[in-house]
Each structure stands twice: as C-alpha cells, then as structure tokens.
Amino acid sequence: MSNHVYKKVELVGSSPNSIEDAIQNAIATAAKSLKHLEWFEVMETRGHIEDGKVGHYQVVLKVGFRIVD
Amino acid sequence: MSNHVYKKVELVGSSPNSIEDAIQNAIATAAKSLKHLEWFEVMETRGHIEDGKVGHYQVVLKVGFRIVD
Amino acid sequence: MSNHVYKKVELVGSSPNSIEDAIQNAIATAAKSLKHLEWFEVMETRGHIEDGKVGHYQVVLKVGFRIVD
Amino acid sequence: MSNHVYKKVELVGSSPNSIEDAIQNAIATAAKSLKHLEWFEVMETRGHIEDGKVGHYQVVLKVGFRIVD
Amino acid sequence: MSNHVYKKVELVGSSPNSIEDAIQNAIATAAKSLKHLEWFEVMETRGHIEDGKVGHYQVVLKVGFRIVD
Amino acid sequence: MSNHVYKKVELVGSSPNSIEDAIQNAIATAAKSLKHLEWFEVMETRGHIEDGKVGHYQVVLKVGFRIVD
Amino acid sequence: MSNHVYKKVELVGSSPNSIEDAIQNAIATAAKSLKHLEWFEVMETRGHIEDGKVGHYQVVLKVGFRIVD
Amino acid sequence: MSNHVYKKVELVGSSPNSIEDAIQNAIATAAKSLKHLEWFEVMETRGHIEDGKVGHYQVVLKVGFRIVD
Amino acid sequence: MSNHVYKKVELVGSSPNSIEDAIQNAIATAAKSLKHLEWFEVMETRGHIEDGKVGHYQVVLKVGFRIVD
Amino acid sequence: MSNHVYKKVELVGSSPNSIEDAIQNAIATAAKSLKHLEWFEVMETRGHIEDGKVGHYQVVLKVGFRIVD
Amino acid sequence: MSNHVYKKVELVGSSPNSIEDAIQNAIATAAKSLKHLEWFEVMETRGHIEDGKVGHYQVVLKVGFRIVD
Amino acid sequence: MSNHVYKKVELVGSSPNSIEDAIQNAIATAAKSLKHLEWFEVMETRGHIEDGKVGHYQVVLKVGFRIVD
C-alpha cells in the first residue's frame, strides 16, 4: 500500500464568485476524466478585473491522483 | 495590438471579512486613480489577529493595467 | 517597545467550508495555549478531494506572537 | 465564460538557432495533439555546448489550453 | 536531432525502504505507459511517520520523455 | 555619488517578433515618461498562442531609474 | 475530523551513514517528546566533509503532528 | 480602519558606510515625495567593489505607505 | 557525535539601532529559555518607518539549538 | 561512465545585439580556458539602458564541464 | 579564527547506485585538487533513465572549503 | 566594451563585529588572488552563537569580476 504512485496535473479553474469556487470548478472538471483524485495544491491565485472590480478569480492548482495499474 | 505595454503596481488590501474582500478593496482603491486595470496576481495572504481570531485579512497583490500613450 | 521579540510557529488548519475557516481554526487552536498572538502569514493552501469535490481545505500558516519576558 | 478550466503541460523545446525557435518548436509539437492552446510560460532556458559554442538551446515551458467539455 | 521536443510529467513515488526506491517505483510505473523516458528531477522528498519511524518515503519527481511524432 | 537612490517599476512589454523586441517596447514606453533609465531585469517570459504558433511574446521586466532630487 | 489542526517543527538530523538514517534520527528524537507525529518534509540536505569524504549527512526537515485538544 | 489600502514601491538605496545607511538614504528620498510611509522590506543586499574594498552598499527595498483617499 | 539532532525556532528581533542589534536581541531572548544555541540564519530584514526614517529594524531569523536527550 | 563529475561556473555574458549573443560571448570566453564544456543554464537576463533603448543585454549563466582526472 | 573565509564550488556527482554515492564521488573528485573541504549542500537531485529504470543519479552540490592565505 | 564577460565566485566571509565586516573580509581575501573585482551580491546572512550572543556573523556572497582576455 505504501508503494502507491501518484500523478499530479496542473489546472487553472476560474469563477466570478470566490477562490473556493474556482478551485471547485477545476476539480469538478478533472473528476470528469480522472479517477482516484486525492488532493490539490494551490500554486497561484490571480484574476481578471472588469469595471474596477474582480471579474473572475483564476486559481492555478495541482491535482494529485493515484495511478492504478 | 500585440505591442501593448502594461505596468504592474503592488498593493495591500485589507478586510475583516474575507480574502476576496481584501482583494476587492485594493482593486477598488486602485480604480480611483488608474484606468485600464486588467488583471491582478496575489503575492501574499496574511493578517492581524485580535482576541484569538482573525482581526482582518491582508492580501498583497499586483495589479496590471495597460499604458495608453 | 521597539525591542520586542516575537516567535513564529507553523500550523496547519483545516475546514470543509472555506480557506478563511481553515485559517480561523488554526488560530483558535493556537490561542488556547499561546498568548499575545499578533499576526499570521499563509504559506500554502491545499486540501483533500473526496468524491470529485473539495473534502476539506488545508492552510499552512505561520502565527506570530510576542514573547513576554 | 469566466468558469473556463485550463490545463497546463510542461514541455522542452530545442533549436540550434534561437530561444524563440525552441519555443516555437515546442508549441508546434503540442499543437499536433492538443487543441485550444492559449498561452505559454518560459520556466527555464538552457542548452548544450558543442565545440565551444551553443549547440542548441533548450527551453522548458508550460503550455496552457482550455478544456472543452 | 537537436529539434527534439520533450514532455515532463509530475509523479509521486513511495517506498517504505529508501528515497531511491521511491524514485524507482515512480519511474517503473511511468515506464508502463510512456516510452522514451530520458531523465527525472526530484522536486520534493517527504513521507509519512508511523509509530515514531518513517512509514514510507514519498518523492515528488518530474519525469521527462521524448515526444516522437 | 554613491548615495544615489533608484526606483524600479514593473512593466510588461509585448511583441509578435521576439523576446528582445518585447523588452525594447516596454523600455521605449517607459522612456516617454521617465528619465534616467539605467537598467532592466527580466522577471518572466511568456506569451499568447494563436493558431498553434506564438502570437506574441510578453516579457515582464523591472526597469530601474535614478531619482534626481 | 477534517477540522484537525497540526503543528510543524523544524529539525536537523544527522548520520554518518545515509540521508535516510539522518531523517530517522531526527524523527526518533522528535517522537520522544511529541505524540501524533504524522508526516515529514525534507527542506535541505547537506553535511560535513572529513578527510575528503562525507563525515556525516545533515538533513533539515519539518515534522508535522496533530494537536489534540 | 482595517480596510486600509497600502502601496509598495521598490527602491535602491546606496551608501559607502553601511547597509543601514543605504536603507536610510532610500527612505529619506521616498519621504520627500510620499506621505504615510509605514514599513520597508529588504529584497537584496549588494554593492560595488573599488580597490579591493566595498565601494558602496546597495540595498533593494520595498517601501509601503498607506493610500489616503 | 555526528548523530546530534537540532531544532530550529523562528524569531523576530527588533532594534532602533541596527540589523545586528535586532539579531542580538532575538538571540538574547532565546537564550533565556533555550540551551545549547548554536547558530542563526537570517530569513528576512524589514522594519517600521517613523517620520521618514527607520523607526526600528525587524529581523526574522531561525535559531538552531542541539537537543540533549 | 556514469560516475563522471562535473563542475559549474557562473558567468555573465553581454552583447548589444541579443540574448543569444550574450550567451555565446560568455561561452566563447569560457572555452578559452576550460575544456569539456557540456551545457549551460540561464540564471538571469538583464541589461543596461542607454538613451531609452537597450544598450546591451547581460545574461547570467552557469556553464557545466566535465572534470577529467 | 572567526574571520575565516570560505569558497564554495558547484559540482555534479553521479552514480548508478545511490544518491549518497553520487555525493561521495563529487567530493572525492574535489578532494584531489582542493584542500580544507569542510561541508557540502545538495542543490538538486536528478538522473538519467535507461530501460525504464534509473540509469544513474546526478546530484548537484556545493562544496565549501576554507581559504588559507 | 559592452561585450565584457564576468565571472562570479561564491564566498563566505565571517566577522565577530558586523555583517559589513564579514563582507569586507571576504572581499579582501578575494582581492588577493583575483583582479578586476566589480560587485558583490549577498546570498545569505547567518552566524554562530556563543554564550547566548552572536559569536560571529557569516555572510555568503557572490563576487563578480571581469575576465580579461
């Protein structure tokens, strides 16, 4: 069990509402094609500005999943 | 159009409520004196503690805007 | 007064709800055994994924407090 | 539209001519199998030396593309 | 030949025995589905503790392989 | 003379042609409003992809200039 | 359960034999005074040289443990 | 009060005497044109060598000031 | 002897006079409660500005001490 | 063969023309006194500004060469 | 005695067997031409892959030695 | 003139008195065997503790000098 191998992929999620929402959107998209998702790591938080306000948040994150032979 | 030049300024926004609020406050202040704000990048998230709780969040961010000749 | 000495400890707070909540949980726990907490610095934001969604957020933060002789 | 999710892949392009050429080669190769390529970020610039001259440049870059459901 | 393009993927290998073993496990798993593996770069070394001893080592590494058209 | 004070500003230049051109564009723009420009430091090199090719390079750089009392 | 709070302490272990041994020594020492040790992260690997050979390895690591109220 | 917004500017101070002097020179210059200066952060310490001795120290620092509406 | 284990703690010392003084203050405070202090590492140098001058220096440092069983 | 030992030296090349030229100049100079040069790694790209234009590029690079017993 | 000056050189050692062996090989080579070697710091761990296994480990390290006038 | 090539060497200077003194000691030693020293860059500041006080400061710095053909 302690010999598991994992892969990390780097995604960018976005949301007009919050940083948490941007993270959730990226993970939800990853979950459509990848199984055994286990953890995420936020790499960068940024976003676009529209009319002097945050238009949307963009969160760069790495998502780790277990590789099943 | 692809020859645009942008400038980034570094700001610190604060809010007792949330990280997103601190970001919005910094951007709203920037928007009073700068035009063509296009994006932001969070550099650090920190804050003050009061009575064993978050007193306010402080977010250091860079804000990018297009320089118009 | 300007000769104060502070110590920083590194904590990891977690919460199923939000990044702010994970920060608050870590600070609330620190406040049980440490006095004179003054500020925090977020070092990393990460979390666990369960069923294709964020299971809980984990925020690594440093908490600074004044050392009173 | 602001809920787009992107993926980044890390590539190394090489060229005997220039840094720009090494970047173009990596992107051209990526474009053969990936759609909706939107941006790149240079991570490292390095290369091999042959006969006391640059043999070829190697550029490590991340390429971002939109994930279309 | 100097126009080769490579891709890097990020993996986490684990082993109860040693750091080298954790690296080998990750590479062996990668070799099942990827060809032309050429090099690896260790990004992080960490692990789990069980009963006051290292339970297993976890090594985060990037593995580079040549893309063959 | 060795008591000079300098300021650095952070700019992003872009060009469809080359990294050097993107740097030159940023500096030329800076030179319209700032005097005594002395040096630059490249912080990041990135760009947009259009039709599977580099659309334009974007170079983030800091530009240093002497402050004249 | 997902509201657990953890603390990290930074240690330096040493050993004349191997990097793994230096890690084990640090963890064994930590386990004498701390409970609920869960993970470690290697921060730096270094060492002393004696007679043109490694005298001993020194590994700087952070050790994380759960805080039990 | 906790909604204050701050701006940081990056300066380079120099002095033939000491690191502290170089910092003071940069801050004194900043204080001529900026109000509400509150803190500084040293980013880099470097300098010029003349005749096998330090000719002058150069300290790159960020200076933070409150933006007053 | 080469199996010694050390712990590092992170402190912030301050002084209105100099960077060295701020370091000394932090170490003197640490020495009141910790034995076997062996080395320090400066992590950050910063400070407060008062009336357009350095009010006091703040030095973030790690202090390492040997753990005696 | 896999027991080769290499040394890296850090150089700064400059050129009024291009980043590639600055790299070539540094390598050409290194090749006058060092044999078995094998690779280079760009650490920083910077330069001087003259009359509102790039006066010359300065590239900080590490050059690796095999040590032959 | 506390006015000693040291120099650091950057080396890359390799070995098909282990990370420790690669470190030892680099130090043994350094010891042939340098005296007063005192410590080493691992900068990077990487390696080549052959036939889906580690061909050899490559460790980039800095070696410090005292300069004797 | 703008095609000059420079080399950087990494040194550690120490002094019981101050950070500036440690820098000066390293540069004075370098000046005994190297010509055309032009600049230095502080990489790390650390030191030894003796009797609950700074025993001596150690400053890791890079020293740059022009290579004369």
Short mmCIF file of N, CA and C in Angstrom, two decimals, chain B:
data_model
loop_
_atom_site.label_atom_id
_atom_site.label_comp_id
_atom_site.label_asym_id
_atom_site.label_seq_id
_atom_site.Cartn_x
_atom_site.Cartn_y
_atom_site.Cartn_z
N MET B 1 -1.66 45.76 -31.89
CA MET B 1 -2.39 45.42 -30.67
C MET B 1 -1.55 44.54 -29.75
N SER B 2 -0.74 43.65 -30.36
CA SER B 2 0.08 42.78 -29.52
C SER B 2 1.34 43.51 -29.03
N ASN B 3 1.46 44.81 -29.32
CA ASN B 3 2.58 45.58 -28.81
C ASN B 3 2.23 46.37 -27.55
N HIS B 4 1.08 46.10 -26.99
CA HIS B 4 0.66 46.78 -25.75
C HIS B 4 1.74 46.70 -24.69
N VAL B 5 1.81 47.76 -23.90
CA VAL B 5 2.71 47.74 -22.74
C VAL B 5 1.84 47.92 -21.48
N TYR B 6 2.16 47.14 -20.45
CA TYR B 6 1.40 47.17 -19.21
C TYR B 6 2.33 47.55 -18.06
N LYS B 7 1.76 48.07 -17.01
CA LYS B 7 2.51 48.34 -15.79
C LYS B 7 1.85 47.58 -14.65
N LYS B 8 2.65 47.12 -13.72
CA LYS B 8 2.10 46.46 -12.54
C LYS B 8 2.44 47.30 -11.31
N VAL B 9 1.45 47.49 -10.44
CA VAL B 9 1.73 48.13 -9.16
C VAL B 9 1.39 47.16 -8.05
N GLU B 10 2.08 47.30 -6.93
CA GLU B 10 1.90 46.36 -5.82
C GLU B 10 1.10 47.03 -4.70
N LEU B 11 -0.01 46.42 -4.32
CA LEU B 11 -0.91 46.98 -3.31
C LEU B 11 -1.16 45.98 -2.19
N VAL B 12 -1.63 46.49 -1.08
CA VAL B 12 -2.06 45.63 0.02
C VAL B 12 -3.48 46.03 0.38
N GLY B 13 -4.40 45.11 0.20
CA GLY B 13 -5.79 45.39 0.58
C GLY B 13 -6.10 44.68 1.88
N SER B 14 -7.03 45.22 2.66
CA SER B 14 -7.38 44.53 3.90
C SER B 14 -8.88 44.52 4.09
N SER B 15 -9.33 43.55 4.87
CA SER B 15 -10.76 43.42 5.15
C SER B 15 -10.94 42.52 6.36
N PRO B 16 -11.89 42.83 7.21
CA PRO B 16 -12.18 41.93 8.34
C PRO B 16 -12.96 40.70 7.91
N ASN B 17 -13.48 40.67 6.68
CA ASN B 17 -14.42 39.63 6.29
C ASN B 17 -13.81 38.44 5.55
N SER B 18 -13.05 38.71 4.51
CA SER B 18 -12.59 37.58 3.70
C SER B 18 -11.40 38.01 2.83
N ILE B 19 -10.73 37.01 2.30
CA ILE B 19 -9.62 37.25 1.39
C ILE B 19 -10.14 37.95 0.13
N GLU B 20 -11.27 37.51 -0.36
CA GLU B 20 -11.84 38.11 -1.57
C GLU B 20 -12.14 39.60 -1.34
N ASP B 21 -12.67 39.91 -0.18
CA ASP B 21 -12.98 41.29 0.17
C ASP B 21 -11.73 42.18 0.21
N ALA B 22 -10.66 41.62 0.74
CA ALA B 22 -9.42 42.38 0.81
C ALA B 22 -8.91 42.68 -0.60
N ILE B 23 -9.07 41.69 -1.50
CA ILE B 23 -8.67 41.88 -2.90
C ILE B 23 -9.54 42.97 -3.53
N GLN B 24 -10.83 42.86 -3.32
CA GLN B 24 -11.76 43.86 -3.91
C GLN B 24 -11.44 45.26 -3.40
N ASN B 25 -11.14 45.40 -2.12
CA ASN B 25 -10.83 46.72 -1.59
C ASN B 25 -9.59 47.33 -2.24
N ALA B 26 -8.57 46.51 -2.44
CA ALA B 26 -7.36 47.03 -3.07
C ALA B 26 -7.65 47.46 -4.51
N ILE B 27 -8.43 46.64 -5.22
CA ILE B 27 -8.72 46.96 -6.62
C ILE B 27 -9.61 48.19 -6.72
N ALA B 28 -10.58 48.31 -5.83
CA ALA B 28 -11.47 49.48 -5.85
C ALA B 28 -10.67 50.76 -5.63
N THR B 29 -9.70 50.70 -4.72
CA THR B 29 -8.86 51.88 -4.47
C THR B 29 -7.99 52.19 -5.69
N ALA B 30 -7.43 51.16 -6.30
CA ALA B 30 -6.60 51.37 -7.49
C ALA B 30 -7.42 52.00 -8.61
N ALA B 31 -8.68 51.56 -8.73
CA ALA B 31 -9.52 52.03 -9.82
C ALA B 31 -9.87 53.51 -9.72
N LYS B 32 -9.67 54.09 -8.52
CA LYS B 32 -9.95 55.53 -8.37
C LYS B 32 -8.93 56.38 -9.11
N SER B 33 -7.71 55.90 -9.22
CA SER B 33 -6.67 56.72 -9.85
C SER B 33 -6.06 56.11 -11.10
N LEU B 34 -6.36 54.85 -11.39
CA LEU B 34 -5.76 54.20 -12.55
C LEU B 34 -6.84 53.69 -13.50
N LYS B 35 -6.58 53.84 -14.78
CA LYS B 35 -7.52 53.32 -15.78
C LYS B 35 -6.98 52.05 -16.41
N HIS B 36 -7.83 51.36 -17.13
CA HIS B 36 -7.43 50.19 -17.91
C HIS B 36 -6.84 49.07 -17.06
N LEU B 37 -7.36 48.95 -15.84
CA LEU B 37 -6.94 47.83 -14.98
C LEU B 37 -7.36 46.53 -15.68
N GLU B 38 -6.44 45.57 -15.77
CA GLU B 38 -6.80 44.35 -16.49
C GLU B 38 -6.70 43.07 -15.66
N TRP B 39 -5.74 42.96 -14.78
CA TRP B 39 -5.62 41.70 -14.03
C TRP B 39 -4.94 41.95 -12.69
N PHE B 40 -5.01 40.96 -11.81
CA PHE B 40 -4.29 41.01 -10.52
C PHE B 40 -3.65 39.66 -10.25
N GLU B 41 -2.63 39.67 -9.42
CA GLU B 41 -1.91 38.46 -9.02
C GLU B 41 -1.70 38.55 -7.50
N VAL B 42 -2.17 37.56 -6.76
CA VAL B 42 -1.98 37.55 -5.31
C VAL B 42 -0.55 37.12 -4.99
N MET B 43 0.14 37.93 -4.22
CA MET B 43 1.53 37.63 -3.87
C MET B 43 1.64 37.00 -2.47
N GLU B 44 0.86 37.49 -1.54
CA GLU B 44 0.90 37.00 -0.16
C GLU B 44 -0.46 37.18 0.47
N THR B 45 -0.81 36.26 1.37
CA THR B 45 -2.02 36.42 2.16
C THR B 45 -1.60 36.33 3.63
N ARG B 46 -1.99 37.32 4.39
CA ARG B 46 -1.62 37.38 5.80
C ARG B 46 -2.68 38.15 6.57
N GLY B 47 -2.44 38.49 7.80
CA GLY B 47 -3.45 39.26 8.51
C GLY B 47 -3.10 39.47 9.96
N HIS B 48 -3.92 40.24 10.63
CA HIS B 48 -3.73 40.52 12.05
C HIS B 48 -4.69 39.67 12.88
N ILE B 49 -4.22 39.33 14.07
CA ILE B 49 -5.03 38.53 15.00
C ILE B 49 -5.44 39.43 16.16
N GLU B 50 -6.72 39.39 16.48
CA GLU B 50 -7.22 40.14 17.62
C GLU B 50 -8.09 39.23 18.48
N ASP B 51 -7.82 39.15 19.73
CA ASP B 51 -8.62 38.31 20.64
C ASP B 51 -8.71 36.86 20.16
N GLY B 52 -7.60 36.34 19.68
CA GLY B 52 -7.59 34.93 19.28
C GLY B 52 -8.37 34.62 18.02
N LYS B 53 -8.67 35.66 17.22
CA LYS B 53 -9.40 35.47 15.97
C LYS B 53 -8.77 36.37 14.89
N VAL B 54 -9.07 36.09 13.64
CA VAL B 54 -8.60 36.97 12.58
C VAL B 54 -9.22 38.34 12.76
N GLY B 55 -8.39 39.35 12.96
CA GLY B 55 -8.91 40.72 13.04
C GLY B 55 -9.20 41.24 11.64
N HIS B 56 -8.25 41.12 10.77
CA HIS B 56 -8.50 41.39 9.35
C HIS B 56 -7.46 40.68 8.49
N TYR B 57 -7.88 40.37 7.29
CA TYR B 57 -7.01 39.75 6.28
C TYR B 57 -6.27 40.86 5.55
N GLN B 58 -5.03 40.57 5.19
CA GLN B 58 -4.26 41.49 4.36
C GLN B 58 -3.76 40.72 3.16
N VAL B 59 -4.08 41.19 1.98
CA VAL B 59 -3.65 40.50 0.77
C VAL B 59 -2.74 41.43 -0.02
N VAL B 60 -1.54 40.96 -0.26
CA VAL B 60 -0.59 41.70 -1.10
C VAL B 60 -0.82 41.25 -2.54
N LEU B 61 -1.11 42.17 -3.40
CA LEU B 61 -1.38 41.78 -4.79
C LEU B 61 -0.74 42.76 -5.76
N LYS B 62 -0.46 42.27 -6.95
CA LYS B 62 -0.01 43.15 -8.03
C LYS B 62 -1.19 43.36 -8.96
N VAL B 63 -1.36 44.59 -9.38
CA VAL B 63 -2.45 44.93 -10.29
C VAL B 63 -1.83 45.42 -11.59
N GLY B 64 -2.27 44.85 -12.71
CA GLY B 64 -1.72 45.21 -14.02
C GLY B 64 -2.67 46.07 -14.81
N PHE B 65 -2.15 47.11 -15.43
CA PHE B 65 -3.01 47.96 -16.27
C PHE B 65 -2.27 48.34 -17.54
N ARG B 66 -3.01 48.56 -18.58
CA ARG B 66 -2.45 48.91 -19.88
C ARG B 66 -2.04 50.38 -19.89
N ILE B 67 -0.88 50.65 -20.43
CA ILE B 67 -0.43 52.03 -20.58
C ILE B 67 -0.90 52.53 -21.93
N VAL B 68 -1.65 53.61 -21.88
CA VAL B 68 -2.18 54.18 -23.12
C VAL B 68 -1.34 55.41 -23.44
N ASP B 69 -0.76 55.41 -24.59
CA ASP B 69 0.14 56.54 -24.96
C ASP B 69 -0.61 57.86 -25.02
#
